[in-house]
Short mmCIF file of C-alpha atoms in Angstrom, two decimals:
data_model
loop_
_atom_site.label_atom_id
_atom_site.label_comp_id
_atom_site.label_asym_id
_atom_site.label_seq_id
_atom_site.Cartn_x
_atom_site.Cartn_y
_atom_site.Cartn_z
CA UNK A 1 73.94 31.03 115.92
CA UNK A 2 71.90 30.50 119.06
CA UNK A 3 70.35 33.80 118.99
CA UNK A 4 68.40 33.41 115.74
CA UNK A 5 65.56 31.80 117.59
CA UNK A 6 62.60 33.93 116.30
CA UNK A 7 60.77 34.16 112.88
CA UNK A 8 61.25 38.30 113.33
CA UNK A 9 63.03 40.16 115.70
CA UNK A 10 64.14 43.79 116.41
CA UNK A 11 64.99 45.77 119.57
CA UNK A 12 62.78 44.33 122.70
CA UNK A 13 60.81 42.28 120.31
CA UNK A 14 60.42 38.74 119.56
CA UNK A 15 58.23 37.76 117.04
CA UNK A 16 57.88 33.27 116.39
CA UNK A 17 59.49 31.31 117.93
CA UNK A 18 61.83 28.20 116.61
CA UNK A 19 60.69 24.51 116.29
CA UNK A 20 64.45 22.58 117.60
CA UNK A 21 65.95 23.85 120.07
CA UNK A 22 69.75 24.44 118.90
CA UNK A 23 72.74 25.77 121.03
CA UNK A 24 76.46 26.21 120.50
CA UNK A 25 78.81 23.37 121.33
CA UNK A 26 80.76 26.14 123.56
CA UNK A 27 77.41 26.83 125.99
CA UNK A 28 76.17 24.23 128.67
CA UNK A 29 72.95 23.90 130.46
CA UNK A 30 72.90 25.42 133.86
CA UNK A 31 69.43 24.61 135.08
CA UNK A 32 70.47 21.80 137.13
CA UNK A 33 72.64 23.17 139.69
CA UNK A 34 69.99 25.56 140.65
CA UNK A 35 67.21 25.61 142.98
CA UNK A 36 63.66 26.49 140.80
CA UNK A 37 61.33 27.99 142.73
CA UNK A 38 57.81 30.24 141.32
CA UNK A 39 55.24 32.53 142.73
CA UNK A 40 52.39 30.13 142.57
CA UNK A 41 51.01 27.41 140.52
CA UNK A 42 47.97 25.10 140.13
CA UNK A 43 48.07 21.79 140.88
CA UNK A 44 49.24 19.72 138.66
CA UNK A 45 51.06 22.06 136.83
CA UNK A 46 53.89 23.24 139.42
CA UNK A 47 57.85 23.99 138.69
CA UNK A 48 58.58 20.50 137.85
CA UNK A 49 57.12 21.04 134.27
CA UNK A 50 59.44 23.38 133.69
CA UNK A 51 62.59 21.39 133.42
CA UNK A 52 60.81 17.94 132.25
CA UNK A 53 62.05 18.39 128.68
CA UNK A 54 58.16 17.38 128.27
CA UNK A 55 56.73 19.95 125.66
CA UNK A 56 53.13 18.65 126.39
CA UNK A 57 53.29 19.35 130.06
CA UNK A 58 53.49 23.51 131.34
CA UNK A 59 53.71 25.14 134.65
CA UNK A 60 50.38 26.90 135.23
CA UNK A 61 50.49 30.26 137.69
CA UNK A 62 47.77 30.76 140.13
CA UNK A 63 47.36 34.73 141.62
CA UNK A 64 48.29 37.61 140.35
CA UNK A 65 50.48 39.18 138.13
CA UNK A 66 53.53 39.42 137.86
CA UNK A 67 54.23 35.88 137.58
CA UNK A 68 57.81 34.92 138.50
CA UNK A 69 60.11 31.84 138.48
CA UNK A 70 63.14 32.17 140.32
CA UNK A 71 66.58 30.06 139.67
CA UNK A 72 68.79 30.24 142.57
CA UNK A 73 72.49 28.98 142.48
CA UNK A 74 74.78 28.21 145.73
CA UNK A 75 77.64 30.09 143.92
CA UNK A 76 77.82 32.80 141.40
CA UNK A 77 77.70 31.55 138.03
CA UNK A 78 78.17 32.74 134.73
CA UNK A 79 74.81 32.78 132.83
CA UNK A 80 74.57 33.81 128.88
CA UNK A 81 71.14 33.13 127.62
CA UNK A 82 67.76 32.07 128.67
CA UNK A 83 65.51 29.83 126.57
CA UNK A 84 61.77 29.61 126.92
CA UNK A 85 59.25 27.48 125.54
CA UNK A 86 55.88 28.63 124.81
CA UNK A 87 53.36 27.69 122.65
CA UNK A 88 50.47 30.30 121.38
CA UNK A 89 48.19 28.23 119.16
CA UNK A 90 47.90 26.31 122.02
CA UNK A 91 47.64 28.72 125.10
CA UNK A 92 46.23 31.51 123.68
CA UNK A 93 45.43 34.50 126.53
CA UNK A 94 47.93 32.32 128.72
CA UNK A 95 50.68 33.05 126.25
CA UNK A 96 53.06 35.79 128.01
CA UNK A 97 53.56 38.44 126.20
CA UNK A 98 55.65 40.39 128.49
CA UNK A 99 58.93 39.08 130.34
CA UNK A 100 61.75 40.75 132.46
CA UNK A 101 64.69 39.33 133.45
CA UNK A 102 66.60 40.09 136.51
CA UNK A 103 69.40 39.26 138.24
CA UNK A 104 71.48 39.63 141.57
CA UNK A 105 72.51 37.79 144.49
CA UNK A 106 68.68 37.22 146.05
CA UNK A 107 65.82 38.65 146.20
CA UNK A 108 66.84 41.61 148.50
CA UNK A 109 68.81 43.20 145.16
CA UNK A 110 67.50 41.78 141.84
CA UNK A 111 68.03 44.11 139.35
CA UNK A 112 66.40 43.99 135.68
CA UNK A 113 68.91 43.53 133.27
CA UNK A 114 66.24 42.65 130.17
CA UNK A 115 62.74 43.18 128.92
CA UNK A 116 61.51 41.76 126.02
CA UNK A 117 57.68 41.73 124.30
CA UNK A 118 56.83 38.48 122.46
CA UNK A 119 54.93 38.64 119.53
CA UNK A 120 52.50 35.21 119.28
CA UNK A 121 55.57 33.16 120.17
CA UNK A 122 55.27 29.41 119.32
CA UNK A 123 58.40 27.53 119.89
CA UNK A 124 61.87 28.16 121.67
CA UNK A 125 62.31 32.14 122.25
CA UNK A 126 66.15 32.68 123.07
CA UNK A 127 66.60 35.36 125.00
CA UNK A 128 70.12 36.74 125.22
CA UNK A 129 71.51 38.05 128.51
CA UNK A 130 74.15 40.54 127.23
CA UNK A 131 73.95 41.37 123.78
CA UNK A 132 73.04 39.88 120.44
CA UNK A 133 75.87 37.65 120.66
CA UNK A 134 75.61 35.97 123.95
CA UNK A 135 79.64 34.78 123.70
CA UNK A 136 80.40 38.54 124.19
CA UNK A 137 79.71 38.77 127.90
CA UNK A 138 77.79 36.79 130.35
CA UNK A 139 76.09 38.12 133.62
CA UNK A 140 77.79 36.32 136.90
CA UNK A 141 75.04 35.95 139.59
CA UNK A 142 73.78 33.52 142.30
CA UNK A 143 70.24 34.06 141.18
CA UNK A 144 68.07 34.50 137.98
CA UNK A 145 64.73 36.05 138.16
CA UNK A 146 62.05 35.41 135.03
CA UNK A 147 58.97 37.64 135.50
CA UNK A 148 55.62 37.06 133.46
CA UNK A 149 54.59 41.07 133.22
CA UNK A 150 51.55 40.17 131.06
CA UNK A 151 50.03 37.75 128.87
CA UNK A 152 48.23 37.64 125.47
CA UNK A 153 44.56 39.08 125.31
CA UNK A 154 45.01 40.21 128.64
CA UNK A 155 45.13 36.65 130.18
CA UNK A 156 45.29 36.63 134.10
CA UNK A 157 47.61 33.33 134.56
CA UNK A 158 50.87 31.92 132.39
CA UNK A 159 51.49 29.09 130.32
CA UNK A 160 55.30 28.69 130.33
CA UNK A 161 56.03 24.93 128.52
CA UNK A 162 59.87 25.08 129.05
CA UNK A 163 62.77 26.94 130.41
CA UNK A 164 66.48 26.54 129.94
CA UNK A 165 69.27 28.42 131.22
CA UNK A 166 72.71 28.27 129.70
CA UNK A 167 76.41 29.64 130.52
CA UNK A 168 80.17 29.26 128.95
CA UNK A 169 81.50 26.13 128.71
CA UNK A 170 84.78 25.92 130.35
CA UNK A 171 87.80 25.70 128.53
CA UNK A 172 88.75 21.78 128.50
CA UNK A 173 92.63 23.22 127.45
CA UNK A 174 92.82 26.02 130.39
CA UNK A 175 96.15 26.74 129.41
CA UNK A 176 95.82 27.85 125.47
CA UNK A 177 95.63 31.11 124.79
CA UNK A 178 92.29 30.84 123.29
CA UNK A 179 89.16 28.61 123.72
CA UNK A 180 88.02 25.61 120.31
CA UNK A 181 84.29 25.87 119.81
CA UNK A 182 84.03 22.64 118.08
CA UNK A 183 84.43 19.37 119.49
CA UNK A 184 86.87 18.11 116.85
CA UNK A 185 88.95 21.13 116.89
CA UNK A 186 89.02 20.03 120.91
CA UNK A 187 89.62 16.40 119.92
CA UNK A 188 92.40 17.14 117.79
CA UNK A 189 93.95 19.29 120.16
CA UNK A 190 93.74 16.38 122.74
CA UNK A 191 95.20 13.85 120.66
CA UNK A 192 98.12 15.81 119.13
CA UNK A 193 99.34 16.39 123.48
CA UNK A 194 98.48 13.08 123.88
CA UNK A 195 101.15 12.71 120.54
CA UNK A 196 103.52 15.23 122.29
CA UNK A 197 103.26 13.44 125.29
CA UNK A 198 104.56 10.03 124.07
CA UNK A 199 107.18 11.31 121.98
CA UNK A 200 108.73 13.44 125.11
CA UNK A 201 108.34 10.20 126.83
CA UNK A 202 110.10 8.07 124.47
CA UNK A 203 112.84 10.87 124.20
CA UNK A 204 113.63 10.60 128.34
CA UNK A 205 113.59 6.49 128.12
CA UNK A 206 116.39 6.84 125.11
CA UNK A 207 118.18 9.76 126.99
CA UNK A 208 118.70 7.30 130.11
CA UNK A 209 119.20 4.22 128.33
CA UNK A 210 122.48 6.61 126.83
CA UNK A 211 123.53 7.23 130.21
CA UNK A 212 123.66 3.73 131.39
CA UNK A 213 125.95 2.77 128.55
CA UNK A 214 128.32 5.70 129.33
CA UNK A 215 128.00 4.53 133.22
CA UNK A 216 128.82 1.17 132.07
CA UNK A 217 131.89 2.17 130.03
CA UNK A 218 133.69 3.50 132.98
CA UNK A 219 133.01 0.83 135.67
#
């Protein structure tokens, strides 16, 4: 499941981290219909490293705390979990080791809807946005807010190597009465109305070709 993405975890705290990132077939990546924006940066080391998929590059803040990236969206969107990479053995006092998450429709009415304390974190840290199951509920918003409280040994700027932002996956059969969560439950599905479709078919061709005759009997 997703959410297992720490060696230990309990409530508010995320010990680890995980080495592969790994995400259920019935969540998609959001990131790239938003606008990334963050409070400051060095050069060199600005948003872009943040959605490279580049584990050796990181964005780097540059002023004072808190640190904060902000995902914006055109429309509201459904969001269920937020993935980080970050990397301690590496970063060391640049390591965060505080992070809220907030939410709302801009920055005139974010509200926090997490905070979580990471423990030494080296890997992917999945962060849930509603729960410990983030298929339960999802939080519909134009705009995420991730906020660097503190850092490891009191470090001044962040280290954040990756983030990823994912939501539902809509249903590919709207009109079933419940969603598949694996792909060959969804091909399967697809090829029996594809099945359905040609026998109906076949059915209406034989059904006319009947009628003609009878037509034909009484000319």
């Amino acid at each position: 499941m997703a959410t297992e993405s720490s060696e230990g975890e309990e409530e508010g705290k995320i010990t680890g981290g995980i080495k592969h990132l790994v995400i259920e077939d019935d969540l998609r990546e959001m990131g790239k219909k938003a606008a990334w924006s963050v409070s400051s940066c060095k050069p060199g080391n600005g948003v872009s490293s943040l959605r490279d998929d580049n584990l050796d590059t990181y964005w780097q803040s540059d002023g004072a705390q808190p640190h904060l990236v902000n995902i914006q969206f055109q429309k509201k969107v459904k969001l269920q979990l937020v993935v980080l990479y970050v990397d301690f053995k590496l970063d060391e006092s640049y390591t965060p080791s505080k992070i809220s998450i907030r939410a709302g429709d801009g920055f005139h009415n974010l509200k926090e809807i997490k905070t979580v304390e990471l423990v030494k974190p080296t890997g992917w840290v999945y962060l849930s946005l509603s729960g410990n199951d983030p298929r339960e509920t999802f939080v519909n918003t134009f705009m995420l807010q991730i906020a660097v409280l503190s850092n490891h040994l009191n470090g001044r700027d962040t280290h954040v190597r990756q983030i990823k932002v994912y939501g539902p996956r809509p249903n590919p059969f709207p009109h079933q009465p419940f969603q598949f969560t694996s792909r060959e439950f969804v091909t399967y599905s697809s090829m029996r109305s594809i099945q359905c479709q040609i026998v109906l078919r076949v059915i209406d061709l034989k059904q006319l070709e009947i009628g003609d005759h009878v037509l034909d009997g009484f000319r």
